[in-house]
């Protein structure tokens, strides 16, 4: 059974409600490290809602075969709609995680982190009946061009990406601003002690103490890496098309 909805009362400013058939999968990685610590200190809150609790069927059925034929099963719209409607929205965007959604970007993550939180619907089987996606105006988001067994891992990816940007979560204010995507380029290579590791030395410039030269070297490396690994991103950067591919 899912916990009782907790978001009808005042609480942390940023809230994530996750609708899932596998409430046991949460908090998962969201309970660990800085993200879990931020939840404990009240910066954000997590609510899970068991979709199966909204089946009126004696067998607690949530799925049925695709109309028109084809493999697998489809999540029923009536059950999904009841689960969605049980959540207190507080103007939070309702997101359906699906491989056919718009690819998730750091720009969208930043926007979501600045809002009141998220309501995330985790699909299973072949996915969710189209009518509930339309009637509840769900925003369809993909976390990448591959297919997972369900939306739970994707929900944790999305929530973690947002929570780490909430004020007070990252210790060093610098660490988010210098990362990959923040200026439209991938991050430069990182080094730390010892000076020599398995016959590999730290590049001299990083030991020079010359901050201008270090910044120039890092920028050059960011450009090389972005050109080699993400020609799409490099193109967008050169065209001045904002911070990243959207
Ligand atoms: N039949 C679907 C298709 O071809 O697009 C794949 C369904 S997948 C097996 C089951 C669920 O996993 C989806 O409804 C979605 O919630 C989740 N999922 C799988 N891959 C995902 C991805 N790349 N991004 C976001 N969610 C994903």
XYZ file of N, CA and C and ligand atoms in Angstrom:
765
model
N 0.846 -1.210 0.000
C 0.000 0.000 0.000
C 0.877 1.254 0.000
N 0.477 2.275 -0.761
C 1.222 3.529 -0.729
C 0.881 4.278 0.555
N 1.765 5.212 0.916
C 1.468 6.041 2.069
C 0.299 6.948 1.711
N -0.375 7.472 2.738
C -1.446 8.452 2.505
C -0.828 9.682 1.868
N -1.547 10.319 0.903
C -0.985 11.546 0.334
C -0.587 12.523 1.444
N 0.619 13.034 1.342
C 1.132 13.896 2.415
C 1.161 15.350 1.997
N 0.752 15.619 0.760
C 1.013 16.945 0.235
C -0.185 17.884 0.294
N -1.174 17.551 1.151
C -2.283 18.486 1.294
C -1.953 19.503 2.382
N -0.910 19.238 3.169
C -0.553 20.147 4.260
C 0.725 20.905 3.911
N 1.008 22.021 4.618
C 2.227 22.761 4.317
C 3.462 21.886 4.568
N 4.534 22.155 3.855
C 5.749 21.354 4.005
C 6.821 21.925 3.120
N 7.799 21.109 2.732
C 8.874 21.622 1.883
C 8.339 22.253 0.613
N 9.067 23.237 0.113
C 8.612 23.986 -1.051
C 8.615 23.118 -2.307
N 9.557 22.187 -2.405
C 9.672 21.387 -3.630
C 9.246 19.961 -3.322
N 8.238 19.485 -4.074
C 7.644 18.190 -3.747
C 7.538 17.310 -4.976
N 7.859 16.055 -4.797
C 7.729 15.098 -5.895
C 6.720 14.027 -5.501
N 5.697 13.853 -6.317
C 4.754 12.743 -6.136
C 5.003 11.761 -7.265
N 5.186 10.492 -6.923
C 5.479 9.479 -7.933
C 4.357 8.448 -7.948
N 3.722 8.284 -9.101
C 2.691 7.266 -9.258
C 3.334 6.043 -9.894
N 3.228 4.915 -9.223
C 3.973 3.733 -9.645
C 3.243 2.462 -9.224
N 3.550 1.367 -9.899
C 3.071 0.055 -9.452
C 4.073 -0.560 -8.479
N 5.226 0.077 -8.314
C 6.295 -0.471 -7.481
C 6.771 0.567 -6.471
N 5.924 0.828 -5.469
C 6.294 1.835 -4.465
C 7.556 1.419 -3.698
N 7.810 0.103 -3.654
C 9.020 -0.381 -2.950
C 10.305 0.095 -3.613
N 10.206 0.504 -4.871
C 11.408 0.967 -5.586
C 11.858 2.347 -5.082
N 11.042 2.976 -4.209
C 11.355 4.328 -3.704
C 11.592 4.302 -2.205
N 12.459 5.131 -1.658
C 13.167 6.197 -2.338
C 14.304 5.716 -3.241
N 14.747 4.437 -3.087
C 15.864 3.984 -3.916
C 17.053 4.905 -3.745
N 17.645 5.275 -4.842
C 18.851 6.110 -4.782
C 18.531 7.524 -4.257
N 17.260 7.891 -4.287
C 16.879 9.224 -3.787
C 17.005 9.319 -2.264
N 17.180 8.170 -1.604
C 17.360 8.174 -0.147
C 18.827 8.279 0.252
N 19.732 8.257 -0.736
C 21.171 8.212 -0.430
C 21.833 9.578 -0.585
N 22.971 9.707 0.084
C 23.890 10.827 -0.115
C 23.207 12.198 0.018
N 23.636 13.154 -0.800
C 23.141 14.533 -0.618
C 21.641 14.657 -0.905
N 21.120 13.818 -1.802
C 19.695 13.919 -2.148
C 18.843 13.426 -0.971
N 19.256 12.302 -0.383
C 18.564 11.775 0.796
C 18.703 12.719 1.976
N 19.905 13.283 2.127
C 20.152 14.228 3.225
C 19.273 15.465 3.087
N 19.106 15.924 1.849
C 18.279 17.125 1.606
C 16.809 16.838 1.927
N 16.392 15.607 1.699
C 15.009 15.252 2.049
C 14.849 15.256 3.570
N 15.844 14.665 4.258
C 15.787 14.614 5.736
C 15.793 16.018 6.325
N 16.533 16.933 5.683
C 16.572 18.280 6.258
C 15.429 19.161 5.743
N 14.493 18.579 5.026
C 13.253 19.286 4.685
C 13.334 20.179 3.465
N 14.367 20.034 2.634
C 14.477 20.862 1.421
C 13.481 20.381 0.365
N 13.231 19.093 0.344
C 12.246 18.560 -0.602
C 11.536 17.369 0.045
N 10.435 16.938 -0.568
C 9.695 15.798 -0.014
C 9.233 14.882 -1.132
N 9.083 13.618 -0.788
C 8.702 12.588 -1.752
C 7.444 11.874 -1.263
N 6.491 11.723 -2.182
C 5.273 10.962 -1.895
C 5.156 9.881 -2.965
N 4.850 8.636 -2.562
C 4.585 7.614 -3.580
C 3.109 7.243 -3.535
N 2.561 7.002 -4.707
C 1.147 6.617 -4.828
C 1.104 5.308 -5.601
N 0.481 4.287 -5.009
C 0.387 2.977 -5.656
C -0.790 2.993 -6.636
N -0.455 2.909 -7.910
C -1.489 2.964 -8.958
C -2.519 1.843 -8.738
N -2.050 0.700 -8.274
C -2.944 -0.454 -8.108
C -4.055 -0.194 -7.085
N -3.827 0.704 -6.139
C -4.860 1.030 -5.150
C -6.103 1.628 -5.806
N -6.009 2.040 -7.039
C -7.125 2.713 -7.703
C -7.871 1.794 -8.670
N -7.527 0.505 -8.645
C -8.273 -0.465 -9.441
C -9.510 -0.874 -8.643
N -10.653 -0.835 -9.300
C -11.882 -1.204 -8.582
C -12.178 -2.698 -8.768
N -11.412 -3.316 -9.632
C -11.571 -4.712 -9.964
C -11.196 -5.610 -8.776
N -11.922 -6.721 -8.613
C -11.668 -7.673 -7.521
C -10.224 -8.168 -7.548
N -9.677 -8.319 -8.741
C -8.298 -8.827 -8.870
C -7.264 -7.700 -8.879
N -7.705 -6.489 -8.680
C -6.837 -5.306 -8.676
C -6.084 -5.173 -10.008
N -6.820 -5.456 -11.095
C -6.219 -5.384 -12.427
C -5.936 -3.930 -12.801
N -4.794 -3.711 -13.445
C -4.437 -2.351 -13.871
C -4.177 -2.276 -15.371
N -4.175 -3.422 -16.049
C -3.781 -3.453 -17.456
C -4.720 -4.330 -18.260
N -4.721 -4.117 -19.567
C -5.460 -5.010 -20.468
C -4.796 -4.973 -21.843
N -5.106 -5.956 -22.718
C -4.393 -6.058 -23.997
C -4.631 -4.841 -24.891
N -3.678 -4.522 -25.759
C -3.853 -3.373 -26.660
C -5.006 -3.593 -27.638
N -5.868 -2.609 -27.727
C -6.958 -2.685 -28.697
C -6.355 -2.614 -30.100
N -6.791 -3.508 -30.968
C -6.213 -3.554 -32.315
C -5.118 -4.603 -32.438
N -4.787 -5.229 -31.314
C -3.798 -6.311 -31.327
C -2.395 -5.838 -31.058
N -1.477 -6.784 -30.978
C -0.075 -6.457 -30.684
C 0.338 -7.065 -29.366
N 1.656 -7.008 -29.114
C 2.177 -7.671 -27.920
C 1.905 -6.891 -26.639
N 2.001 -7.598 -25.512
C 2.005 -6.948 -24.201
C 0.664 -6.453 -23.731
N 0.730 -5.586 -22.724
C -0.468 -5.050 -22.080
C -0.343 -3.529 -21.987
N -1.508 -2.884 -21.794
C -1.540 -1.414 -21.713
C -2.151 -1.027 -20.362
N -1.582 -0.007 -19.733
C -2.145 0.491 -18.465
C -3.501 1.138 -18.732
N -4.511 0.730 -17.950
C -5.884 1.163 -18.196
C -6.073 2.653 -17.846
N -6.804 3.375 -18.703
C -6.935 4.827 -18.474
C -7.762 5.170 -17.241
N -8.793 4.359 -16.924
C -9.643 4.679 -15.776
C -8.853 4.574 -14.471
N -8.038 3.522 -14.352
C -7.236 3.341 -13.138
C -6.186 4.457 -13.042
N -5.507 4.714 -14.159
C -4.461 5.750 -14.179
C -5.054 7.115 -13.834
N -6.220 7.430 -14.397
C -6.842 8.747 -14.160
C -7.205 8.916 -12.688
N -7.743 7.856 -12.085
C -8.107 7.945 -10.649
C -6.853 8.163 -9.806
N -5.775 7.462 -10.141
C -4.520 7.628 -9.380
C -4.023 9.070 -9.518
N -4.038 9.576 -10.740
C -3.561 10.956 -10.985
C -4.432 11.958 -10.227
N -5.745 11.772 -10.297
C -6.669 12.727 -9.678
C -6.607 12.704 -8.150
N -6.011 11.652 -7.591
C -5.917 11.559 -6.124
C -4.807 12.466 -5.576
N -3.940 12.930 -6.479
C -2.776 13.706 -6.026
C -3.131 15.192 -5.992
N -2.784 15.837 -4.890
C -2.996 17.285 -4.788
C -1.952 17.960 -5.672
N -2.422 18.681 -6.694
C -1.499 19.140 -7.736
C -0.580 20.290 -7.314
N -1.118 21.270 -6.597
C -0.322 22.461 -6.239
C 0.419 23.036 -7.443
N -0.256 23.042 -8.594
C 0.322 23.612 -9.825
C 1.611 22.930 -10.277
N 1.818 21.704 -9.871
C 3.024 21.000 -10.320
C 2.777 20.356 -11.674
N 3.785 20.372 -12.588
C 3.598 19.715 -13.879
C 3.435 18.205 -13.704
N 2.564 17.630 -14.535
C 2.323 16.185 -14.512
C 3.108 15.565 -15.659
N 4.047 14.709 -15.316
C 4.981 14.164 -16.318
C 4.760 12.672 -16.494
N 4.674 12.247 -17.751
C 4.654 10.814 -18.062
C 6.000 10.462 -18.671
N 6.716 9.550 -18.014
C 8.022 9.124 -18.517
C 7.825 8.050 -19.569
N 8.365 8.305 -20.751
C 8.178 7.388 -21.870
C 9.305 7.568 -22.887
N 9.769 6.458 -23.515
C 10.840 6.610 -24.511
C 10.438 7.482 -25.685
N 9.137 7.675 -25.889
C 8.761 8.510 -27.030
C 8.541 9.973 -26.627
N 8.918 10.299 -25.383
C 8.797 11.688 -24.930
C 9.908 12.573 -25.465
N 9.804 13.853 -25.147
C 10.851 14.801 -25.524
C 12.089 14.491 -24.673
N 13.290 14.441 -25.277
C 14.466 14.110 -24.474
C 14.678 15.105 -23.330
N 14.973 14.565 -22.159
C 15.236 15.415 -20.987
C 16.540 16.173 -21.183
N 16.533 17.446 -20.869
C 17.733 18.282 -20.987
C 17.980 19.007 -19.662
N 19.192 19.490 -19.505
C 19.529 20.251 -18.298
C 18.701 21.545 -18.239
N 18.348 22.088 -19.390
C 17.511 23.303 -19.410
C 16.141 23.003 -18.781
N 15.524 21.892 -19.165
C 14.208 21.533 -18.614
C 14.346 21.195 -17.119
N 15.451 20.511 -16.768
C 15.693 20.181 -15.360
C 15.746 21.470 -14.535
N 16.470 22.462 -15.047
C 16.609 23.738 -14.334
C 15.237 24.389 -14.134
N 14.424 24.372 -15.205
C 13.080 24.960 -15.097
C 12.260 24.229 -14.034
N 12.320 22.903 -14.064
C 11.517 22.108 -13.118
C 11.992 22.325 -11.680
N 13.320 22.499 -11.517
C 13.860 22.718 -10.175
C 13.402 24.074 -9.627
N 13.111 25.005 -10.524
C 12.691 26.343 -10.078
C 11.201 26.407 -9.749
N 10.448 25.362 -10.125
C 9.009 25.338 -9.877
C 8.674 24.695 -8.536
N 7.383 24.362 -8.346
C 6.962 23.812 -7.049
C 7.224 22.318 -6.883
N 7.689 21.644 -7.949
C 7.958 20.200 -7.855
C 7.382 19.476 -9.054
N 7.124 18.188 -8.887
C 6.688 17.359 -10.012
C 5.653 16.336 -9.564
N 4.821 15.940 -10.501
C 4.031 14.714 -10.339
C 4.485 13.815 -11.483
N 4.999 12.635 -11.163
C 5.595 11.769 -12.181
C 4.831 10.462 -12.255
N 4.400 10.113 -13.460
C 3.706 8.843 -13.672
C 4.691 7.854 -14.300
N 4.911 6.719 -13.618
C 5.827 5.685 -14.122
C 5.030 4.643 -14.901
N 5.351 4.500 -16.172
C 4.681 3.485 -16.975
C 5.253 2.110 -16.710
N 4.516 1.102 -17.123
C 4.978 -0.298 -17.132
C 4.340 -0.967 -18.337
N 4.619 -2.189 -18.561
C 4.090 -2.961 -19.701
C 4.441 -2.246 -21.011
N 3.466 -2.123 -21.936
C 3.749 -1.413 -23.193
C 3.586 0.095 -23.036
N 2.962 0.508 -21.927
C 2.766 1.934 -21.699
C 1.339 2.240 -21.297
N 1.008 3.529 -21.369
C -0.257 4.074 -20.846
C -1.221 4.398 -21.984
N -2.512 4.145 -21.767
C -3.561 4.475 -22.746
C -3.464 5.967 -23.127
N -3.461 6.235 -24.431
C -3.255 7.581 -24.968
C -4.264 8.601 -24.424
N -5.522 8.122 -24.164
C -6.576 9.078 -23.788
C -6.304 9.762 -22.459
N -5.677 9.039 -21.529
C -5.399 9.689 -20.243
C -4.206 10.648 -20.378
N -3.275 10.322 -21.271
C -2.151 11.243 -21.527
C -2.711 12.576 -22.025
N -3.696 12.481 -22.926
C -4.294 13.703 -23.494
C -5.210 14.400 -22.489
N -6.098 13.637 -21.833
C -7.098 14.289 -20.973
C -6.447 14.959 -19.770
N -5.345 14.393 -19.275
C -4.678 14.991 -18.104
C -3.508 15.880 -18.532
N -3.391 16.104 -19.841
C -2.352 16.999 -20.393
C -0.976 16.692 -19.831
N -0.588 15.426 -19.957
C 0.691 14.999 -19.400
C 1.832 15.436 -20.317
N 2.896 15.891 -19.711
C 4.119 16.230 -20.470
C 4.919 14.933 -20.622
N 5.218 14.544 -21.859
C 5.921 13.281 -22.085
C 7.422 13.544 -22.180
N 8.173 12.889 -21.287
C 9.627 13.078 -21.222
C 10.325 11.724 -21.312
N 11.408 11.678 -22.098
C 12.261 10.493 -22.197
C 13.594 10.792 -21.545
N 14.177 9.784 -20.873
C 15.530 10.023 -20.322
C 16.610 9.506 -21.258
N 16.255 9.028 -22.448
C 17.284 8.610 -23.394
C 16.746 7.637 -24.416
N 17.522 7.432 -25.458
C 17.079 6.586 -26.570
C 17.378 5.116 -26.313
N 16.715 4.575 -25.328
C 16.785 3.153 -24.994
C 15.514 2.852 -24.221
N 15.198 1.554 -24.073
C 13.923 1.195 -23.431
C 14.177 0.487 -22.105
N 13.646 1.063 -21.032
C 13.714 0.466 -19.697
C 12.476 -0.408 -19.492
N 12.485 -1.212 -18.428
C 11.322 -2.064 -18.139
C 10.168 -1.251 -17.547
N 10.502 -0.124 -16.915
C 9.463 0.692 -16.288
C 9.984 2.092 -16.023
N 9.096 2.978 -15.570
C 9.461 4.390 -15.397
C 10.124 4.716 -14.071
N 10.296 3.720 -13.178
C 10.784 4.027 -11.824
C 12.218 4.568 -11.822
N 13.098 3.913 -12.567
C 14.482 4.396 -12.632
C 14.506 5.775 -13.298
N 13.719 5.940 -14.336
C 13.650 7.230 -15.038
C 13.155 8.324 -14.085
N 12.179 8.002 -13.231
C 11.650 8.990 -12.266
C 12.755 9.405 -11.307
N 13.576 8.426 -10.892
C 14.657 8.754 -9.953
C 15.719 9.611 -10.635
N 15.963 9.347 -11.898
C 16.909 10.184 -12.664
C 16.395 11.626 -12.704
N 15.136 11.775 -13.089
C 14.551 13.115 -13.229
C 14.548 13.863 -11.895
N 14.098 13.189 -10.839
C 13.993 13.855 -9.527
C 15.384 14.208 -8.992
N 16.330 13.272 -9.127
C 17.697 13.556 -8.637
C 18.301 14.753 -9.365
N 18.110 14.796 -10.676
C 18.667 15.911 -11.460
C 18.094 17.247 -10.977
N 16.810 17.262 -10.627
C 16.176 18.510 -10.150
C 16.627 18.849 -8.736
N 16.580 17.851 -7.835
C 16.832 18.131 -6.412
C 18.233 18.686 -6.188
N 19.230 18.185 -6.938
C 20.592 18.667 -6.699
C 20.762 20.139 -7.053
N 19.784 20.692 -7.801
C 19.849 22.130 -8.124
C 19.081 22.999 -7.118
N 18.358 22.366 -6.177
C 17.594 23.175 -5.216
C 18.556 23.905 -4.280
N 18.201 25.142 -3.906
C 19.089 25.896 -3.011
C 19.389 25.108 -1.732
N 20.682 25.065 -1.377
C 21.087 24.407 -0.130
C 21.447 22.944 -0.290
N 21.271 22.375 -1.487
C 21.568 20.940 -1.652
C 23.051 20.708 -1.934
N 23.606 21.445 -2.885
C 25.037 21.302 -3.176
C 25.825 22.211 -2.248
N 26.863 21.646 -1.626
C 27.649 22.432 -0.675
C 28.313 23.628 -1.343
N 28.994 23.369 -2.449
C 29.781 24.397 -3.110
C 28.950 24.986 -4.248
N 28.604 26.254 -4.119
C 27.734 26.905 -5.105
C 28.318 26.825 -6.511
N 29.644 26.710 -6.591
C 30.336 26.616 -7.878
C 30.020 25.326 -8.612
N 29.823 24.232 -7.842
C 29.867 22.932 -8.486
C 28.774 22.730 -9.524
N 27.604 23.374 -9.383
C 26.594 23.213 -10.430
C 26.903 24.094 -11.638
N 27.440 25.296 -11.386
C 27.587 26.250 -12.483
C 28.682 25.876 -13.473
N 29.677 25.077 -13.061
C 30.795 24.748 -13.962
C 30.636 23.391 -14.621
N 29.457 22.760 -14.476
C 29.325 21.401 -14.981
C 28.980 21.335 -16.453
N 29.026 20.097 -16.983
C 28.597 19.847 -18.346
C 27.216 20.465 -18.566
N 26.982 20.994 -19.730
C 25.724 21.584 -20.202
C 25.493 23.012 -19.726
N 26.118 23.428 -18.602
C 25.764 24.727 -18.041
C 26.145 25.873 -18.963
N 27.241 25.720 -19.741
C 27.573 26.783 -20.687
C 27.471 26.285 -22.123
N 26.792 25.156 -22.326
C 26.624 24.618 -23.672
C 27.746 23.702 -24.117
N 28.695 23.420 -23.216
C 29.821 22.526 -23.531
C 29.891 21.420 -22.483
N 30.578 20.304 -22.836
C 30.819 19.239 -21.857
C 31.982 19.642 -20.948
N 32.018 19.015 -19.793
C 33.031 19.391 -18.800
C 34.442 18.969 -19.226
N 35.425 19.749 -18.771
C 36.853 19.473 -18.996
C 37.291 18.298 -18.101
N 38.484 17.684 -18.374
C 38.962 16.576 -17.545
C 39.335 17.044 -16.136
N 39.115 16.179 -15.177
C 39.376 16.498 -13.766
C 40.575 15.703 -13.248
N 41.336 16.309 -12.358
C 42.496 15.652 -11.741
C 42.532 16.008 -10.267
N 43.145 15.111 -9.475
C 43.427 15.419 -8.069
C 44.709 14.684 -7.663
N 45.130 14.827 -6.398
C 46.342 14.159 -5.930
C 46.220 12.649 -6.098
N 47.284 11.915 -6.328
C 48.687 12.329 -6.364
C 49.082 12.943 -7.705
N 50.213 13.613 -7.717
C 50.711 14.253 -8.953
C 50.979 13.248 -10.049
N 51.462 12.058 -9.655
C 51.730 10.985 -10.623
C 50.864 9.793 -10.262
N 50.188 9.241 -11.246
C 49.411 8.029 -11.015
C 49.688 7.076 -12.176
N 50.300 5.915 -11.862
C 50.644 4.918 -12.880
C 51.340 5.572 -14.080
N 52.360 6.345 -13.815
C 53.170 7.029 -14.836
C 52.420 8.124 -15.596
N 51.275 8.481 -15.131
C 50.536 9.578 -15.764
C 50.601 10.786 -14.844
N 51.057 11.906 -15.421
C 51.205 13.127 -14.618
C 50.004 14.041 -14.842
N 49.729 14.846 -13.839
C 48.701 15.887 -13.995
C 49.253 16.927 -14.977
N 48.482 17.417 -15.947
C 48.997 18.443 -16.856
C 49.606 19.628 -16.090
N 50.818 20.015 -16.525
C 51.593 21.052 -15.834
C 50.777 22.311 -15.562
N 50.009 22.736 -16.545
C 49.285 24.008 -16.427
C 48.407 24.042 -15.178
N 47.852 22.892 -14.785
C 46.954 22.861 -13.629
C 47.717 23.051 -12.318
N 49.042 22.862 -12.387
C 49.858 23.019 -11.181
C 50.524 24.397 -11.143
N 50.277 25.196 -12.198
C 51.012 26.458 -12.364
C 50.532 27.561 -11.419
N 49.305 27.453 -10.946
C 48.753 28.527 -10.113
C 48.276 29.718 -10.930
N 48.446 29.652 -12.252
C 48.025 30.746 -13.145
C 46.557 30.528 -13.537
N 45.665 31.213 -12.843
C 44.226 30.937 -12.997
C 43.711 31.239 -14.387
N 44.319 32.250 -15.044
C 43.887 32.606 -16.397
C 44.233 31.472 -17.363
N 45.474 30.981 -17.243
C 45.934 29.884 -18.122
C 45.122 28.612 -17.856
N 44.824 28.373 -16.593
C 44.046 27.166 -16.232
C 42.649 27.259 -16.872
N 42.035 28.432 -16.768
C 40.697 28.615 -17.352
C 40.734 28.416 -18.867
N 41.800 28.965 -19.495
C 41.922 28.804 -20.966
C 42.092 27.340 -21.345
N 42.951 26.599 -20.604
C 43.201 25.177 -20.878
C 41.901 24.374 -20.735
N 41.165 24.660 -19.654
C 39.920 23.918 -19.405
C 38.910 24.182 -20.518
N 38.848 25.421 -20.936
C 37.894 25.781 -21.989
C 38.258 25.057 -23.294
N 39.560 25.024 -23.614
C 40.025 24.350 -24.819
C 39.674 22.870 -24.775
N 39.882 22.240 -23.608
C 39.567 20.816 -23.451
C 38.052 20.587 -23.585
N 37.271 21.475 -22.991
C 35.797 21.365 -23.110
C 35.385 21.395 -24.578
N 35.999 22.289 -25.333
C 35.668 22.422 -26.760
C 36.060 21.138 -27.500
N 37.285 20.640 -27.259
C 37.741 19.413 -27.946
C 36.804 18.247 -27.653
N 36.457 18.075 -26.376
C 35.611 16.934 -25.972
C 34.212 17.070 -26.583
N 33.672 18.280 -26.557
C 32.327 18.488 -27.098
C 32.302 18.229 -28.602
N 33.324 18.741 -29.317
C 33.390 18.528 -30.780
C 33.446 17.046 -31.098
N 34.287 16.294 -30.333
C 34.505 14.874 -30.627
C 33.294 14.025 -30.257
N 32.664 14.331 -29.106
C 31.625 13.419 -28.604
C 30.215 13.855 -28.925
N 30.010 15.158 -29.050
C 28.649 15.659 -29.251
C 28.629 16.733 -30.337
N 28.810 16.298 -31.622
C 28.798 17.286 -32.701
C 27.509 18.107 -32.741
N 26.393 17.510 -32.316
C 25.112 18.236 -32.282
C 25.184 19.415 -31.314
N 25.798 19.170 -30.165
C 25.921 20.202 -29.138
C 26.893 21.297 -29.588
N 27.972 20.858 -30.232
C 28.964 21.818 -30.711
C 28.346 22.737 -31.757
N 27.568 22.134 -32.653
C 26.873 22.903 -33.690
C 25.966 23.961 -33.062
N 25.186 23.529 -32.056
C 24.265 24.455 -31.376
C 25.053 25.573 -30.690
N 26.182 25.224 -30.106
C 27.025 26.200 -29.413
C 27.550 27.232 -30.404
N 28.053 26.733 -31.548
C 28.600 27.632 -32.569
C 27.533 28.545 -33.152
N 26.313 27.980 -33.283
C 25.207 28.776 -33.820
C 24.627 29.734 -32.788
N 25.084 29.589 -31.532
C 24.526 30.423 -30.463
C 23.084 30.078 -30.162
N 22.737 28.765 -30.333
C 21.344 28.328 -30.112
C 21.071 28.019 -28.646
N 21.381 28.915 -27.757
C 21.103 28.652 -26.358
C 22.132 27.727 -25.778
N 21.846 27.195 -24.604
C 22.813 26.444 -23.831
C 22.984 25.009 -24.255
N 21.990 24.427 -24.918
C 22.085 23.017 -25.231
C 20.998 22.640 -26.213
N 21.049 21.393 -26.649
C 20.037 20.852 -27.537
C 18.734 20.716 -26.722
N 17.627 21.256 -27.216
C 16.344 21.127 -26.497
C 15.368 20.331 -27.290
N 6.189 0.286 -25.587
C 6.981 1.397 -25.194
C 7.674 2.007 -26.411
O 7.964 1.285 -27.352
O 7.945 3.236 -26.397
C 8.016 0.994 -24.143
C 7.400 0.671 -22.831
S 8.596 0.368 -21.564
C 8.830 -1.358 -21.681
C 7.643 0.524 -20.088
C 7.713 1.858 -19.397
O 9.047 2.131 -19.024
C 7.273 3.058 -20.195
O 5.878 3.242 -20.187
C 7.983 4.195 -19.495
O 7.259 4.664 -18.373
C 9.271 3.533 -18.996
N 10.430 3.837 -19.844
C 11.109 2.956 -20.606
N 12.130 3.552 -21.251
C 12.103 4.850 -20.900
C 12.873 5.991 -21.267
N 13.878 5.893 -22.121
N 12.557 7.178 -20.717
C 11.535 7.300 -19.860
N 10.749 6.252 -19.481
C 11.023 5.050 -19.993
